[in-house]
PDB file of C-alpha atoms in Angstrom:
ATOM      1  CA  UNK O 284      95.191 106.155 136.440  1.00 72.00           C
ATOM      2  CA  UNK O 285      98.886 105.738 137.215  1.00 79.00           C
ATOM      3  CA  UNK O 286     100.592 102.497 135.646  1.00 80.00           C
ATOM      4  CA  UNK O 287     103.457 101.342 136.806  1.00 78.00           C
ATOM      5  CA  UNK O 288     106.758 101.807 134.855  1.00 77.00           C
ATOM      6  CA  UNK O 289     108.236  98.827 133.302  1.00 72.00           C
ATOM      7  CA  UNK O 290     111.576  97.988 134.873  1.00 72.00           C
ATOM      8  CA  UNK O 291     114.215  95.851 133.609  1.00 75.00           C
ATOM      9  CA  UNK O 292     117.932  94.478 133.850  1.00 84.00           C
ATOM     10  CA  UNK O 293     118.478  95.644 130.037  1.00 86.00           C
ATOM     11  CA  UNK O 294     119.997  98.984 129.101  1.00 90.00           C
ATOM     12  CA  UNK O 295     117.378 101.732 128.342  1.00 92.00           C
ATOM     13  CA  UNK O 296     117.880 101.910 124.580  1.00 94.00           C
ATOM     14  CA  UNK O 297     120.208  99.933 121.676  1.00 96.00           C
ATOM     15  CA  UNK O 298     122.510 101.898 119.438  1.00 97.00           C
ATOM     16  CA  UNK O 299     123.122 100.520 116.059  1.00 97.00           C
ATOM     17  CA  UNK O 300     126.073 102.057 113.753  1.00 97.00           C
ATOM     18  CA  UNK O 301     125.501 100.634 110.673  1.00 97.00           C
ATOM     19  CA  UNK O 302     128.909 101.436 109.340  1.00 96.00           C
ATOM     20  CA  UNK O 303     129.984  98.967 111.699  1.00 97.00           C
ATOM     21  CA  UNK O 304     127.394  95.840 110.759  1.00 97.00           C
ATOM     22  CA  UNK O 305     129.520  93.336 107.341  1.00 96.00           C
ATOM     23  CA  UNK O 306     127.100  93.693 104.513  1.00 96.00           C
ATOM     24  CA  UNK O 307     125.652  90.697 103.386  1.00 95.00           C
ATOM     25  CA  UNK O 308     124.185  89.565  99.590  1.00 92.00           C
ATOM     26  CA  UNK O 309     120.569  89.622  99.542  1.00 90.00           C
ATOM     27  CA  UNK O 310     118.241  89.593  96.471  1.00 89.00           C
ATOM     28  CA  UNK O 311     118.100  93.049  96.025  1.00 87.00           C
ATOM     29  CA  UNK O 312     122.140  93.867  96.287  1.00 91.00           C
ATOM     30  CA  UNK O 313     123.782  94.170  99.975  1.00 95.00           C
ATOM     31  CA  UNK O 314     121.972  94.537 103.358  1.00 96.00           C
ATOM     32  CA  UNK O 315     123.662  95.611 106.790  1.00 98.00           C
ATOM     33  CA  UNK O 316     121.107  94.655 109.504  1.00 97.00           C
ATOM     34  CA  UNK O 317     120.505  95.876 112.652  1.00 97.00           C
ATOM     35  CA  UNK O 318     118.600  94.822 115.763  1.00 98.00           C
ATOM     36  CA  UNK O 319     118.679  91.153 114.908  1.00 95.00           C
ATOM     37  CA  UNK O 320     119.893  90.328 118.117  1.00 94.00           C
ATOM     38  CA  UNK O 321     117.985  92.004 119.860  1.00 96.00           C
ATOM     39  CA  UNK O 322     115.170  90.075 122.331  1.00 94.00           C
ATOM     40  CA  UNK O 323     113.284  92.372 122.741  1.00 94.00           C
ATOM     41  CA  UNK O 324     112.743  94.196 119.294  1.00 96.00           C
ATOM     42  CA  UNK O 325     110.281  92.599 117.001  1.00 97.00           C
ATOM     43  CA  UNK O 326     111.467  93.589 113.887  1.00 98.00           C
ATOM     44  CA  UNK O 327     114.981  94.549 112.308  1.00 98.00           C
ATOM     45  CA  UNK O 328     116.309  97.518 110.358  1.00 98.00           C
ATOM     46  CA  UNK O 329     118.160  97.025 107.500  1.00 97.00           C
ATOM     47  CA  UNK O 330     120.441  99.898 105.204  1.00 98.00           C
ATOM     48  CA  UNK O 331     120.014  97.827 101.777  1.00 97.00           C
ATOM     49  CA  UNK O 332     122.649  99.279  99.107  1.00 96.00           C
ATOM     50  CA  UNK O 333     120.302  97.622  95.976  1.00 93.00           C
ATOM     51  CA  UNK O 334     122.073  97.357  93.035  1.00 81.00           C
ATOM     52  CA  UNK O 335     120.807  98.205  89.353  1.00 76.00           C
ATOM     53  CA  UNK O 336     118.386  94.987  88.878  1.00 75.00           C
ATOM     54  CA  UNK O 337     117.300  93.731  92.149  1.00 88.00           C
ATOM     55  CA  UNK O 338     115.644  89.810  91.654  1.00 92.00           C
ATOM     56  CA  UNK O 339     112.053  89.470  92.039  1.00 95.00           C
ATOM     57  CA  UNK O 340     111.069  88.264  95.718  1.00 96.00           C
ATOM     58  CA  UNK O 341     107.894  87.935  98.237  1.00 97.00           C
ATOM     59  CA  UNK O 342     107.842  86.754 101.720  1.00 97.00           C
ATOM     60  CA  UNK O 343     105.141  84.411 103.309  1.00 98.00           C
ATOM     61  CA  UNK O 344     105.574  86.001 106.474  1.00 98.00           C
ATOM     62  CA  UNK O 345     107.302  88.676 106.343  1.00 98.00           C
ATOM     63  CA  UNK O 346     106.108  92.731 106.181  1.00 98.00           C
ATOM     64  CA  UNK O 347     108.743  95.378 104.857  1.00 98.00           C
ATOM     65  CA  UNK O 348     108.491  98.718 104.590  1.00 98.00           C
ATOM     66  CA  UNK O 349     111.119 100.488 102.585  1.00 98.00           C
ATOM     67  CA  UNK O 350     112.169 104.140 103.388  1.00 98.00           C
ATOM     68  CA  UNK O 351     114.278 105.629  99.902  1.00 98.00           C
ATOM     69  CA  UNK O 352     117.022 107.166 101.118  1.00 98.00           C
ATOM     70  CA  UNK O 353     119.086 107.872  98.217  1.00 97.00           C
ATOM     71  CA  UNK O 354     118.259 107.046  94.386  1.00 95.00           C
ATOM     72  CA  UNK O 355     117.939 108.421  90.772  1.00 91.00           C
ATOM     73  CA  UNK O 356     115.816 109.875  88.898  1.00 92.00           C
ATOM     74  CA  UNK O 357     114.441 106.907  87.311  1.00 93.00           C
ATOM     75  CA  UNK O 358     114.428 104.362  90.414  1.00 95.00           C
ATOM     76  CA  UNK O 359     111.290 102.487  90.361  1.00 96.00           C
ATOM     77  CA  UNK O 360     109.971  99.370  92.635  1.00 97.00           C
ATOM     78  CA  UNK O 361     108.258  96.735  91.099  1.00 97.00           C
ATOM     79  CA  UNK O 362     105.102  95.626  93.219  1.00 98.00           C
ATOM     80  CA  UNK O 363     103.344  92.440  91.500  1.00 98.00           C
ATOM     81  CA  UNK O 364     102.689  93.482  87.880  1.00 97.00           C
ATOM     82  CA  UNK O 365     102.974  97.451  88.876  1.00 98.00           C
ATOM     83  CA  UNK O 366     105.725  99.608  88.510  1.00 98.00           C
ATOM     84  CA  UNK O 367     106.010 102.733  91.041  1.00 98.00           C
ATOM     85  CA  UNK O 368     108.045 105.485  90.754  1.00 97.00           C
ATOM     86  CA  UNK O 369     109.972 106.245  93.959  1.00 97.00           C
ATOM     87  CA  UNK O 370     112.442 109.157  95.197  1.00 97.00           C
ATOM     88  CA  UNK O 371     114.080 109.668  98.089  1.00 98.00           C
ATOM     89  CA  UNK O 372     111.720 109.987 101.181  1.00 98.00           C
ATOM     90  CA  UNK O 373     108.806 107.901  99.103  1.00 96.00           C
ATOM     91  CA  UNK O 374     107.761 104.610 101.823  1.00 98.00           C
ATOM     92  CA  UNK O 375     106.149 102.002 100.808  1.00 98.00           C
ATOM     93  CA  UNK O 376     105.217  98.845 102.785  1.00 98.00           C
ATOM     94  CA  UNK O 377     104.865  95.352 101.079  1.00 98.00           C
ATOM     95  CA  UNK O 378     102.662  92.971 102.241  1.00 98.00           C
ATOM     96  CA  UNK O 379     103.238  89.289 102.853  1.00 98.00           C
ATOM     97  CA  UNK O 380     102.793  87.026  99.126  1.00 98.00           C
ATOM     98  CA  UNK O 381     103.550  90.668  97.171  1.00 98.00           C
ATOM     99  CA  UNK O 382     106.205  90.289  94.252  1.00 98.00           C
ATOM    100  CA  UNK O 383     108.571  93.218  94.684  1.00 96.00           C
ATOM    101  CA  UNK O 384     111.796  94.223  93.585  1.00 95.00           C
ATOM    102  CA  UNK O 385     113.543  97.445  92.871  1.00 95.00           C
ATOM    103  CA  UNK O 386     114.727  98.888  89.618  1.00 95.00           C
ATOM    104  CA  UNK O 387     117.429 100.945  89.735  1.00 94.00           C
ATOM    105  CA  UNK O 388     120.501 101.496  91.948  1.00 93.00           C
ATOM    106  CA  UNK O 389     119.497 103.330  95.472  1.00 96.00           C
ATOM    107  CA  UNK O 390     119.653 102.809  99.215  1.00 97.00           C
ATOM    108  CA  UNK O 391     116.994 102.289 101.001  1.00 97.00           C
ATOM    109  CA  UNK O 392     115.871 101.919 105.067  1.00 98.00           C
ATOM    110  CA  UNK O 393     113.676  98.893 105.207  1.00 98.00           C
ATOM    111  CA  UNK O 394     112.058  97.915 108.917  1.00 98.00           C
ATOM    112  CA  UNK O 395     111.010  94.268 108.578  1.00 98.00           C
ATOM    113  CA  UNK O 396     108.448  93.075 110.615  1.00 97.00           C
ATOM    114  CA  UNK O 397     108.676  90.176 112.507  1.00 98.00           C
ATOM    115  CA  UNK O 398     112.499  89.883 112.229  1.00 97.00           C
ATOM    116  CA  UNK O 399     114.394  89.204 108.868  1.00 96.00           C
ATOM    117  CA  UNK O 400     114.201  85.567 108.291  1.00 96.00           C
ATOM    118  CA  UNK O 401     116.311  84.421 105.494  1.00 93.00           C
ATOM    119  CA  UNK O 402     114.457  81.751 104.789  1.00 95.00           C
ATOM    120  CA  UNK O 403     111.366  83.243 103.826  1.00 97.00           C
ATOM    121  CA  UNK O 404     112.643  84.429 100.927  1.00 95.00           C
ATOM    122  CA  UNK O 405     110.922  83.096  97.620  1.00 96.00           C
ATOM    123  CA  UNK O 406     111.000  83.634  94.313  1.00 95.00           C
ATOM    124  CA  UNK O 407     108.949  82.018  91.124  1.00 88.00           C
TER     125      UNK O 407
END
């Protein structure tokens, strides 16, 4: 069976250069994030530069799932009362309600489903 091919008005892909995107303060140190304009995406990407002790967080809503990039030998990530070890190309994905943060300086790739919403950030 043959299904038709979507068409649209919209350009066939979206380029982000991160480089590009102003860095903004977040819990966990600075985020550049990409695809936030976007209509048609449902999440955003963000290149998070987390600094040495990142504050403790959860989202109601929101799902992340952190790719390490870069980090030391000793970078951890908090998850509730656990502590993981992580290195770079570890993922993990964090549920809506989970307590995370991450301990130790590193950059990280985090895809955030639906899109980042600042205001579903929480902390005890």
């Amino acid at each position: 069976m043959n299904l038709p091919i979507p068409t649209t008005n919209k350009p066939p892909y979206e380029l982000v250069d991160f480089a590009s995107i102003p860095p903004v303060a977040c819990p966990c140190g600075q985020a550049r994030r990409g695809l936030a304009e976007v209509e048609d995406y449902p999440g955003t990407i963000h290149v998070t530069e987390i600094s040495v002790n990142a504050k403790l967080h959860y989202h109601r809503r929101l799902t992340e799932t952190y790719y390490f990039l870069e980090c030391g030998p000793d970078a951890q990530m908090q998850l509730n009362d656990e502590i993981r070890a992580v290195q770079p190309g570890t993922c993990i994905m964090i549920r809506p309600g989970t307590r995370h943060r991450a301990l130790g300086k590193m950059k990280v790739l985090i895809v955030v489903y639906p899109k980042f919403d600042p205001e579903d950030e929480w902390f005890d």
